[in-house]
Short mmCIF file of C-alpha atoms in Angstrom, two decimals:
data_model
loop_
_atom_site.label_atom_id
_atom_site.label_comp_id
_atom_site.label_asym_id
_atom_site.label_seq_id
_atom_site.Cartn_x
_atom_site.Cartn_y
_atom_site.Cartn_z
CA MET A 1 13.54 23.87 9.88
CA PRO A 2 15.58 20.98 9.66
CA ALA A 3 16.08 18.50 7.41
CA PHE A 4 18.15 15.52 5.55
CA ASP A 5 17.79 16.82 2.19
CA HIS A 6 20.77 14.42 0.55
CA LYS A 7 22.84 17.28 -0.34
CA SER A 8 24.40 18.82 2.75
CA GLY A 9 27.13 15.08 3.38
CA LYS A 10 29.70 13.18 3.12
CA TYR A 11 31.09 10.15 2.74
CA PHE A 12 32.84 7.89 5.26
CA GLU A 13 34.72 4.69 2.91
CA ILE A 14 34.16 1.65 5.01
CA ASP A 15 35.39 -1.85 3.66
CA SER A 16 34.88 -1.70 0.48
CA ALA A 17 31.37 0.60 0.75
CA ARG A 18 30.82 4.30 0.66
CA ILE A 19 28.43 5.23 3.17
CA TYR A 20 26.69 8.88 3.02
CA VAL A 21 26.40 10.79 7.16
CA GLU A 22 24.52 13.90 6.83
CA ASP A 23 24.92 15.68 10.89
CA ILE A 24 23.04 18.99 11.49
CA GLY A 25 23.69 21.06 14.54
CA ASP A 26 25.87 22.19 16.37
CA LYS A 27 28.72 19.44 17.27
CA ASN A 28 28.54 20.46 21.45
CA LYS A 29 25.01 19.41 21.26
CA ARG A 30 23.67 15.32 22.11
CA PRO A 31 23.76 13.44 18.68
CA ILE A 32 20.71 11.64 18.04
CA VAL A 33 22.03 8.34 15.41
CA PHE A 34 18.81 7.70 12.67
CA LEU A 35 18.68 4.68 11.01
CA HIS A 36 16.74 3.76 8.66
CA GLY A 37 14.40 0.73 7.54
CA GLY A 38 14.50 -1.49 4.06
CA MET A 39 14.83 0.17 0.87
CA GLY A 40 13.79 3.59 2.90
CA THR A 41 16.58 6.65 3.33
CA ILE A 42 17.31 9.51 5.96
CA GLU A 43 14.62 11.49 4.14
CA ASP A 44 12.32 9.16 5.92
CA PHE A 45 12.26 10.92 9.12
CA ASN A 46 11.82 14.17 8.45
CA ALA A 47 8.73 14.55 9.51
CA LEU A 48 9.62 13.88 13.13
CA LEU A 49 13.03 16.58 13.25
CA PRO A 50 10.90 20.14 13.61
CA LEU A 51 8.78 18.57 16.58
CA LEU A 52 12.97 17.35 18.27
CA ASP A 53 14.06 19.55 21.32
CA PRO A 54 16.31 22.00 18.78
CA ASN A 55 19.09 21.10 21.27
CA PHE A 56 20.30 17.86 19.51
CA ARG A 57 22.60 17.59 16.55
CA LEU A 58 20.88 15.35 14.42
CA ILE A 59 22.77 12.61 12.27
CA GLY A 60 21.45 10.52 9.89
CA ILE A 61 22.52 7.43 8.06
CA ASP A 62 21.55 5.89 4.42
CA SER A 63 22.33 2.21 5.35
CA ARG A 64 24.81 -0.09 2.94
CA GLY A 65 23.23 0.20 -0.30
CA HIS A 66 20.85 2.73 0.48
CA GLY A 67 20.11 6.29 -0.43
CA LYS A 68 23.43 7.42 -1.37
CA SER A 69 25.68 4.68 0.18
CA THR A 70 26.86 1.67 -2.06
CA MET A 71 26.78 -1.78 -1.24
CA GLY A 72 30.11 -2.93 -1.07
CA ASN A 73 30.94 -6.30 -1.94
CA PHE A 74 30.10 -8.09 1.34
CA GLY A 75 26.19 -8.36 1.05
CA LEU A 76 23.38 -7.44 3.58
CA SER A 77 23.05 -8.26 7.18
CA TYR A 78 22.20 -6.53 10.32
CA ARG A 79 25.73 -7.56 11.89
CA ILE A 80 27.48 -5.44 9.01
CA LEU A 81 25.14 -2.69 9.39
CA GLU A 82 25.81 -2.72 13.13
CA GLU A 83 29.48 -2.50 12.35
CA ASP A 84 29.04 0.43 9.77
CA VAL A 85 27.11 2.31 12.05
CA LEU A 86 29.86 1.61 15.51
CA ARG A 87 33.05 2.60 12.70
CA ILE A 88 30.73 6.10 11.90
CA ILE A 89 30.03 6.94 15.58
CA ASP A 90 33.84 6.55 16.20
CA ARG A 91 34.60 8.37 14.07
CA LEU A 92 33.03 11.15 15.40
CA GLU A 93 33.82 10.97 18.01
CA LEU A 94 30.15 10.73 19.18
CA LYS A 95 30.08 9.78 23.36
CA ARG A 96 26.91 7.82 24.22
CA PRO A 97 24.52 9.03 21.30
CA ILE A 98 20.46 8.19 21.25
CA LEU A 99 19.82 6.13 18.64
CA ILE A 100 16.58 6.11 16.94
CA GLY A 101 15.46 3.06 14.16
CA PHE A 102 13.14 2.13 12.07
CA SER A 103 12.31 -1.96 11.34
CA ASP A 104 15.82 -2.65 9.47
CA GLY A 105 17.45 0.49 11.66
CA GLY A 106 15.33 -0.64 14.53
CA ILE A 107 16.75 -4.55 15.05
CA THR A 108 20.58 -2.62 14.19
CA ALA A 109 19.97 -0.57 16.72
CA LEU A 110 19.18 -3.55 19.25
CA ARG A 111 22.47 -4.83 18.17
CA ILE A 112 24.43 -2.05 18.80
CA ALA A 113 22.70 -2.03 22.11
CA SER A 114 23.07 -4.84 22.93
CA ASN A 115 26.44 -5.20 23.35
CA PRO A 116 26.87 -2.25 26.77
CA ASP A 117 30.34 -1.44 25.83
CA ASN A 118 29.11 0.59 23.38
CA LYS A 119 27.72 3.20 24.94
CA ILE A 120 24.51 4.40 23.80
CA ASP A 121 22.43 6.57 26.04
CA LYS A 122 18.43 6.01 24.87
CA LEU A 123 17.31 3.96 22.29
CA VAL A 124 13.78 3.86 20.32
CA VAL A 125 13.15 1.60 18.34
CA ILE A 126 9.76 1.74 15.76
CA GLY A 127 8.41 -0.94 13.77
CA SER A 128 11.11 -3.56 14.56
CA SER A 129 11.43 -7.39 14.94
CA TRP A 130 14.26 -8.85 17.53
CA HIS A 131 13.83 -12.33 17.25
CA TYR A 132 13.58 -14.57 15.00
CA LYS A 133 11.21 -16.66 16.12
CA TYR A 134 7.89 -14.16 15.58
CA LEU A 135 8.60 -14.53 11.92
CA TYR A 136 6.05 -17.14 10.87
CA LYS A 137 3.98 -15.03 10.74
CA THR A 138 5.65 -12.78 7.63
CA LYS A 139 8.36 -15.30 6.52
CA GLU A 140 6.95 -16.20 3.57
CA LEU A 141 5.25 -12.78 3.03
CA LEU A 142 8.88 -11.19 2.92
CA GLY A 143 10.78 -14.46 1.06
CA SER A 144 8.83 -13.00 -1.93
CA VAL A 145 9.32 -9.74 -2.11
CA THR A 146 11.29 -9.25 -5.95
CA ALA A 147 12.42 -6.32 -7.82
CA GLU A 148 9.53 -6.00 -9.59
CA SER A 149 7.06 -6.54 -7.49
CA TRP A 150 8.66 -3.94 -4.83
CA LYS A 151 8.75 -1.15 -8.01
CA THR A 152 4.49 -2.02 -8.07
CA LYS A 153 3.76 -1.31 -4.75
CA PHE A 154 6.11 1.52 -4.26
CA PRO A 155 7.21 3.61 -7.44
CA GLU A 156 8.65 6.48 -4.73
CA THR A 157 11.11 4.37 -3.53
CA PHE A 158 12.23 2.73 -6.43
CA GLU A 159 12.14 6.26 -7.98
CA LEU A 160 14.99 7.86 -4.76
CA TYR A 161 16.87 4.89 -5.01
CA GLN A 162 17.65 5.84 -8.84
CA ASN A 163 17.79 8.88 -8.14
CA LEU A 164 20.16 9.01 -5.24
CA ASN A 165 22.45 5.60 -5.47
CA PRO A 166 25.61 6.69 -7.25
CA GLU A 167 25.99 2.76 -8.09
CA PRO A 168 22.39 1.63 -8.48
CA ASP A 169 21.57 -1.97 -8.80
CA PHE A 170 18.01 -2.51 -7.48
CA ASN A 171 17.38 -6.32 -8.30
CA ALA A 172 20.67 -6.97 -6.03
CA LEU A 173 19.79 -4.99 -3.36
CA THR A 174 16.78 -6.24 -2.93
CA ALA A 175 17.79 -9.89 -3.08
CA ALA A 176 20.08 -8.35 -0.58
CA SER A 177 17.44 -7.25 1.07
CA VAL A 178 15.32 -10.28 0.99
CA ALA A 179 18.65 -12.39 2.53
CA MET A 180 18.71 -10.23 5.36
CA TRP A 181 15.41 -10.40 6.96
CA LEU A 182 15.23 -14.14 6.31
CA ASP A 183 18.58 -14.92 8.12
CA ASP A 184 18.87 -16.65 11.10
CA SER A 185 22.43 -17.00 11.88
CA ILE A 186 24.61 -14.65 14.35
CA SER A 187 24.39 -11.97 11.79
CA GLY A 188 20.54 -11.91 11.99
CA HIS A 189 18.43 -10.78 14.40
CA PRO A 190 20.11 -9.59 18.30
CA ASN A 191 17.36 -12.37 19.83
CA GLU A 192 17.83 -12.40 23.52
CA ASN A 193 20.96 -10.70 23.69
CA VAL A 194 18.42 -8.12 23.96
CA VAL A 195 18.74 -9.03 28.27
CA LYS A 196 21.79 -7.41 28.01
CA ILE A 197 20.35 -3.61 27.06
CA ASP A 198 21.33 -1.67 29.97
CA CYS A 199 19.43 1.95 28.74
CA PRO A 200 16.47 3.52 28.30
CA VAL A 201 14.29 1.76 25.68
CA LEU A 202 11.12 3.69 23.68
CA VAL A 203 9.79 1.04 21.65
CA VAL A 204 7.35 2.07 19.50
CA ARG A 205 4.33 0.19 17.24
CA GLY A 206 1.81 0.82 14.85
CA ASP A 207 -1.45 -0.98 16.39
CA LYS A 208 -2.27 -2.21 12.29
CA ASP A 209 1.28 -3.29 12.09
CA HIS A 210 1.32 -6.18 9.61
CA LEU A 211 4.97 -6.83 9.93
CA VAL A 212 5.70 -6.43 14.23
CA ASP A 213 2.46 -8.07 16.42
CA LEU A 214 1.90 -7.61 19.58
CA GLU A 215 2.91 -11.12 20.72
CA SER A 216 6.35 -9.86 19.52
CA THR A 217 6.87 -6.97 20.75
CA PHE A 218 5.67 -7.76 24.00
CA GLY A 219 8.52 -11.05 24.22
CA LEU A 220 10.64 -7.85 23.65
CA LEU A 221 9.05 -5.73 26.54
CA GLN A 222 9.52 -8.55 28.86
CA LEU A 223 13.41 -8.60 28.67
CA LEU A 224 14.12 -5.65 28.61
CA ARG A 225 15.47 -3.75 31.43
CA LYS A 226 14.08 -0.05 31.19
CA GLY A 227 11.38 -0.68 28.52
CA HIS A 228 8.26 1.82 27.52
CA PHE A 229 5.91 1.14 25.04
CA ALA A 230 3.86 3.15 22.49
CA ASN A 231 1.69 1.87 21.17
CA VAL A 232 0.02 4.26 18.16
CA PRO A 233 -3.74 3.63 17.26
CA PHE A 234 -4.91 4.11 13.43
CA VAL A 235 -1.31 3.53 11.57
CA GLY A 236 0.67 1.12 10.57
CA HIS A 237 4.32 -0.05 10.04
CA GLU A 238 5.76 3.26 9.83
CA ALA A 239 4.45 5.11 12.51
CA HIS A 240 6.61 7.86 11.95
CA THR A 241 5.32 9.03 8.79
CA GLU A 242 1.41 8.32 9.30
CA ASP A 243 1.14 10.17 12.72
CA PHE A 244 4.06 12.32 13.23
CA GLU A 245 2.64 14.35 15.25
CA VAL A 246 2.39 11.28 18.00
CA VAL A 247 5.32 9.80 17.21
CA GLY A 248 6.72 12.70 17.79
CA GLY A 249 5.78 13.48 21.02
CA PHE A 250 6.02 10.25 22.09
CA VAL A 251 9.82 10.48 21.42
CA CYS A 252 10.32 14.46 22.27
CA GLY A 253 8.61 12.71 26.02
CA PHE A 254 10.80 10.04 25.93
CA LEU A 255 14.05 11.72 25.45
CA ARG A 256 13.08 14.49 27.75
CA GLY A 257 12.69 11.67 30.64
#
Protein backbone atom coordinates (compact mmCIF):
# COMPACT_ATOMS: atom_id res chain seq x y z
CA MET A 1 0.00 0.00 0.00
CA PRO A 2 1.26 3.52 -0.70
CA ALA A 3 2.60 5.41 2.30
CA PHE A 4 4.90 8.28 3.14
CA ASP A 5 7.73 6.77 5.20
CA HIS A 6 10.40 9.47 5.60
CA LYS A 7 12.85 7.13 3.89
CA SER A 8 12.25 7.36 0.16
CA GLY A 9 12.31 11.14 -0.36
CA LYS A 10 14.79 13.82 -1.29
CA TYR A 11 15.63 17.39 -0.34
CA PHE A 12 15.08 20.61 -2.25
CA GLU A 13 17.25 23.57 -1.32
CA ILE A 14 15.04 26.65 -1.03
CA ASP A 15 16.75 29.80 0.21
CA SER A 16 18.34 28.80 3.52
CA ALA A 17 16.08 25.78 4.12
CA ARG A 18 16.14 22.16 3.01
CA ILE A 19 12.60 20.99 2.21
CA TYR A 20 11.92 17.26 2.32
CA VAL A 21 9.65 15.77 -0.37
CA GLU A 22 8.43 12.25 -1.13
CA ASP A 23 7.12 11.39 -4.60
CA ILE A 24 5.20 8.11 -5.00
CA GLY A 25 3.90 6.64 -8.23
CA ASP A 26 4.16 6.99 -11.98
CA LYS A 27 5.37 10.43 -13.02
CA ASN A 28 2.81 10.40 -15.86
CA LYS A 29 -0.18 10.15 -13.50
CA ARG A 30 -2.25 13.07 -12.21
CA PRO A 31 -0.29 14.66 -9.35
CA ILE A 32 -1.70 15.25 -5.86
CA VAL A 33 0.34 17.41 -3.50
CA PHE A 34 -0.31 16.83 0.22
CA LEU A 35 0.22 19.68 2.71
CA HIS A 36 0.05 18.72 6.37
CA GLY A 37 -0.96 20.75 9.41
CA GLY A 38 0.99 22.57 12.08
CA MET A 39 3.48 20.47 14.05
CA GLY A 40 2.67 17.50 11.79
CA THR A 41 4.33 15.62 8.93
CA ILE A 42 3.45 13.99 5.63
CA GLU A 43 2.79 10.74 7.52
CA ASP A 44 -0.47 12.28 8.78
CA PHE A 45 -2.02 11.49 5.38
CA ASN A 46 -1.09 7.80 5.31
CA ALA A 47 -4.56 6.56 6.30
CA LEU A 48 -6.02 8.29 3.22
CA LEU A 49 -3.49 7.18 0.63
CA PRO A 50 -4.68 3.56 0.10
CA LEU A 51 -8.23 4.83 -0.51
CA LEU A 52 -7.24 7.02 -3.43
CA ASP A 53 -7.46 5.92 -7.02
CA PRO A 54 -4.15 4.24 -7.97
CA ASN A 55 -4.00 6.46 -11.03
CA PHE A 56 -2.54 9.33 -9.04
CA ARG A 57 1.01 10.44 -8.39
CA LEU A 58 1.29 11.21 -4.65
CA ILE A 59 3.63 13.97 -3.48
CA GLY A 60 4.11 14.81 0.19
CA ILE A 61 5.94 17.91 1.42
CA ASP A 62 7.20 18.29 4.98
CA SER A 63 6.58 21.97 5.68
CA ARG A 64 9.54 24.19 6.51
CA GLY A 65 10.78 23.35 10.02
CA HIS A 66 8.55 20.25 10.27
CA GLY A 67 9.31 16.56 9.83
CA LYS A 68 12.62 16.22 8.01
CA SER A 69 12.60 19.79 6.64
CA THR A 70 14.83 22.44 8.19
CA MET A 71 13.57 25.87 9.22
CA GLY A 72 16.07 28.07 7.45
CA ASN A 73 16.63 31.69 8.44
CA PHE A 74 13.25 33.27 7.68
CA GLY A 75 10.88 31.76 10.24
CA LEU A 76 7.36 30.72 9.28
CA SER A 77 4.47 32.41 7.56
CA TYR A 78 1.76 31.15 5.27
CA ARG A 79 3.33 33.18 2.48
CA ILE A 80 6.69 31.48 3.00
CA LEU A 81 5.03 28.05 2.99
CA GLU A 82 3.13 29.02 -0.16
CA GLU A 83 6.37 30.03 -1.89
CA ASP A 84 8.05 26.77 -0.84
CA VAL A 85 5.22 24.70 -2.35
CA LEU A 86 5.16 26.70 -5.58
CA ARG A 87 8.89 26.27 -6.04
CA ILE A 88 8.63 22.52 -5.50
CA ILE A 89 5.73 22.32 -7.98
CA ASP A 90 7.92 24.17 -10.47
CA ARG A 91 10.99 22.01 -9.89
CA LEU A 92 8.94 18.82 -10.25
CA GLU A 93 7.36 20.30 -13.40
CA LEU A 94 3.85 19.47 -12.18
CA LYS A 95 1.06 20.49 -14.53
CA ARG A 96 -2.24 21.46 -12.88
CA PRO A 97 -1.69 19.58 -9.60
CA ILE A 98 -4.42 18.73 -7.13
CA LEU A 99 -3.78 20.12 -3.64
CA ILE A 100 -4.96 18.40 -0.45
CA GLY A 101 -4.22 20.44 2.66
CA PHE A 102 -5.03 19.97 6.33
CA SER A 103 -5.25 22.93 8.74
CA ASP A 104 -2.11 25.04 8.09
CA GLY A 105 -1.62 23.07 4.88
CA GLY A 106 -5.14 23.97 3.80
CA ILE A 107 -4.53 27.66 4.50
CA THR A 108 -1.37 27.45 2.39
CA ALA A 109 -3.32 25.69 -0.38
CA LEU A 110 -6.02 28.37 -0.32
CA ARG A 111 -3.35 31.05 -0.72
CA ILE A 112 -1.90 29.19 -3.70
CA ALA A 113 -5.27 28.67 -5.39
CA SER A 114 -6.23 32.31 -4.78
CA ASN A 115 -3.86 33.18 -7.61
CA PRO A 116 -5.41 31.67 -10.78
CA ASP A 117 -2.02 31.93 -12.52
CA ASN A 118 -0.91 28.97 -10.37
CA LYS A 119 -3.28 26.70 -12.34
CA ILE A 120 -4.50 24.29 -9.67
CA ASP A 121 -6.77 21.49 -10.94
CA LYS A 122 -8.74 20.83 -7.74
CA LEU A 123 -8.38 21.69 -4.07
CA VAL A 124 -9.35 19.85 -0.88
CA VAL A 125 -9.05 21.66 2.45
CA ILE A 126 -9.63 19.87 5.76
CA GLY A 127 -10.07 21.70 9.06
CA SER A 128 -8.72 24.94 7.63
CA SER A 129 -9.44 28.53 8.56
CA TRP A 130 -9.24 31.13 5.83
CA HIS A 131 -9.80 34.59 7.33
CA TYR A 132 -8.13 36.11 10.36
CA LYS A 133 -11.40 37.70 11.52
CA TYR A 134 -12.83 34.29 12.43
CA LEU A 135 -10.02 33.49 14.86
CA TYR A 136 -11.57 35.57 17.63
CA LYS A 137 -12.84 32.39 19.29
CA THR A 138 -9.49 30.57 19.19
CA LYS A 139 -6.93 33.38 19.34
CA GLU A 140 -6.41 33.02 23.08
CA LEU A 141 -6.05 29.24 22.79
CA LEU A 142 -3.57 29.41 19.92
CA GLY A 143 -1.58 32.18 21.58
CA SER A 144 -1.19 30.13 24.75
CA VAL A 145 0.59 27.23 23.04
CA THR A 146 4.17 26.67 24.20
CA ALA A 147 6.71 23.96 23.50
CA GLU A 148 6.12 22.49 26.95
CA SER A 149 2.33 22.51 26.68
CA TRP A 150 2.51 20.86 23.27
CA LYS A 151 4.91 18.16 24.49
CA THR A 152 2.60 17.42 27.39
CA LYS A 153 -0.55 17.18 25.26
CA PHE A 154 0.94 15.59 22.12
CA PRO A 155 4.10 13.72 23.19
CA GLU A 156 4.05 11.47 20.14
CA THR A 157 4.36 14.40 17.72
CA PHE A 158 7.28 15.79 19.71
CA GLU A 159 9.05 12.42 19.70
CA LEU A 160 8.54 12.02 15.95
CA TYR A 161 9.89 15.52 15.35
CA GLN A 162 12.98 14.84 17.47
CA ASN A 163 13.62 11.59 15.62
CA LEU A 164 13.14 13.02 12.13
CA ASN A 165 14.39 16.58 12.06
CA PRO A 166 18.06 17.06 11.14
CA GLU A 167 18.22 20.36 13.06
CA PRO A 168 15.70 19.95 15.88
CA ASP A 169 14.71 23.01 17.88
CA PHE A 170 11.20 22.45 19.16
CA ASN A 171 11.10 25.71 21.09
CA ALA A 172 11.86 27.66 17.92
CA LEU A 173 9.34 25.66 15.87
CA THR A 174 6.58 26.24 18.40
CA ALA A 175 7.26 29.97 18.68
CA ALA A 176 7.39 30.34 14.89
CA SER A 177 4.15 28.37 14.48
CA VAL A 178 2.26 30.48 17.02
CA ALA A 179 3.46 33.65 15.31
CA MET A 180 2.21 32.29 11.99
CA TRP A 181 -1.19 31.29 13.41
CA LEU A 182 -1.73 34.80 14.77
CA ASP A 183 -0.32 36.72 11.79
CA ASP A 184 -2.92 39.27 10.64
CA SER A 185 -0.72 40.76 7.89
CA ILE A 186 -0.74 40.05 4.15
CA SER A 187 1.65 37.15 4.78
CA GLY A 188 -1.06 35.37 6.79
CA HIS A 189 -4.50 34.06 5.85
CA PRO A 190 -5.76 34.49 2.26
CA ASN A 191 -8.83 36.36 3.52
CA GLU A 192 -11.07 37.79 0.77
CA ASN A 193 -8.58 36.71 -1.91
CA VAL A 194 -10.33 33.32 -1.91
CA VAL A 195 -12.94 34.90 -4.18
CA LYS A 196 -10.34 34.61 -6.97
CA ILE A 197 -10.20 30.81 -6.73
CA ASP A 198 -11.47 29.39 -10.01
CA CYS A 199 -10.92 25.65 -9.45
CA PRO A 200 -13.36 23.27 -7.72
CA VAL A 201 -12.87 23.18 -3.93
CA LEU A 202 -13.99 20.55 -1.43
CA VAL A 203 -14.19 21.97 2.09
CA VAL A 204 -14.09 19.23 4.76
CA ARG A 205 -14.85 19.94 8.40
CA GLY A 206 -15.25 17.68 11.42
CA ASP A 207 -18.51 18.50 13.17
CA LYS A 208 -16.70 18.74 16.54
CA ASP A 209 -13.84 20.89 15.22
CA HIS A 210 -13.00 23.35 18.01
CA LEU A 211 -10.70 25.43 15.81
CA VAL A 212 -12.81 25.95 12.67
CA ASP A 213 -16.49 26.64 13.29
CA LEU A 214 -19.46 26.67 10.94
CA GLU A 215 -19.53 30.47 10.82
CA SER A 216 -16.05 30.51 9.29
CA THR A 217 -16.79 27.60 6.97
CA PHE A 218 -19.99 29.11 5.59
CA GLY A 219 -18.19 32.42 5.12
CA LEU A 220 -15.68 30.63 2.89
CA LEU A 221 -18.31 28.70 0.95
CA GLN A 222 -20.20 31.89 0.15
CA LEU A 223 -17.13 33.24 -1.67
CA LEU A 224 -16.15 30.09 -3.57
CA ARG A 225 -17.47 29.86 -7.11
CA LYS A 226 -17.12 26.06 -7.25
CA GLY A 227 -17.30 25.10 -3.59
CA HIS A 228 -18.52 21.81 -2.11
CA PHE A 229 -18.94 21.07 1.60
CA ALA A 230 -18.62 17.90 3.67
CA ASN A 231 -19.36 18.21 7.39
CA VAL A 232 -18.24 14.92 8.94
CA PRO A 233 -20.20 13.88 12.06
CA PHE A 234 -18.68 12.64 15.33
CA VAL A 235 -15.13 13.83 14.61
CA GLY A 236 -13.06 16.90 15.41
CA HIS A 237 -10.25 18.88 13.82
CA GLU A 238 -8.38 15.94 12.29
CA ALA A 239 -11.32 14.50 10.36
CA HIS A 240 -9.04 12.77 7.83
CA THR A 241 -7.44 10.62 10.54
CA GLU A 242 -10.40 10.26 12.91
CA ASP A 243 -12.70 8.90 10.16
CA PHE A 244 -10.45 8.37 7.17
CA GLU A 245 -12.88 6.05 5.38
CA VAL A 246 -15.69 8.63 5.28
CA VAL A 247 -13.36 11.50 4.41
CA GLY A 248 -11.59 9.33 1.85
CA GLY A 249 -14.93 8.55 0.23
CA PHE A 250 -15.76 12.24 -0.07
CA VAL A 251 -12.32 13.02 -1.48
CA CYS A 252 -12.44 10.19 -4.02
CA GLY A 253 -15.90 11.21 -5.19
CA PHE A 254 -14.78 14.82 -5.54
CA LEU A 255 -11.69 13.89 -7.53
CA ARG A 256 -13.72 11.67 -9.87
CA GLY A 257 -16.34 14.34 -10.51
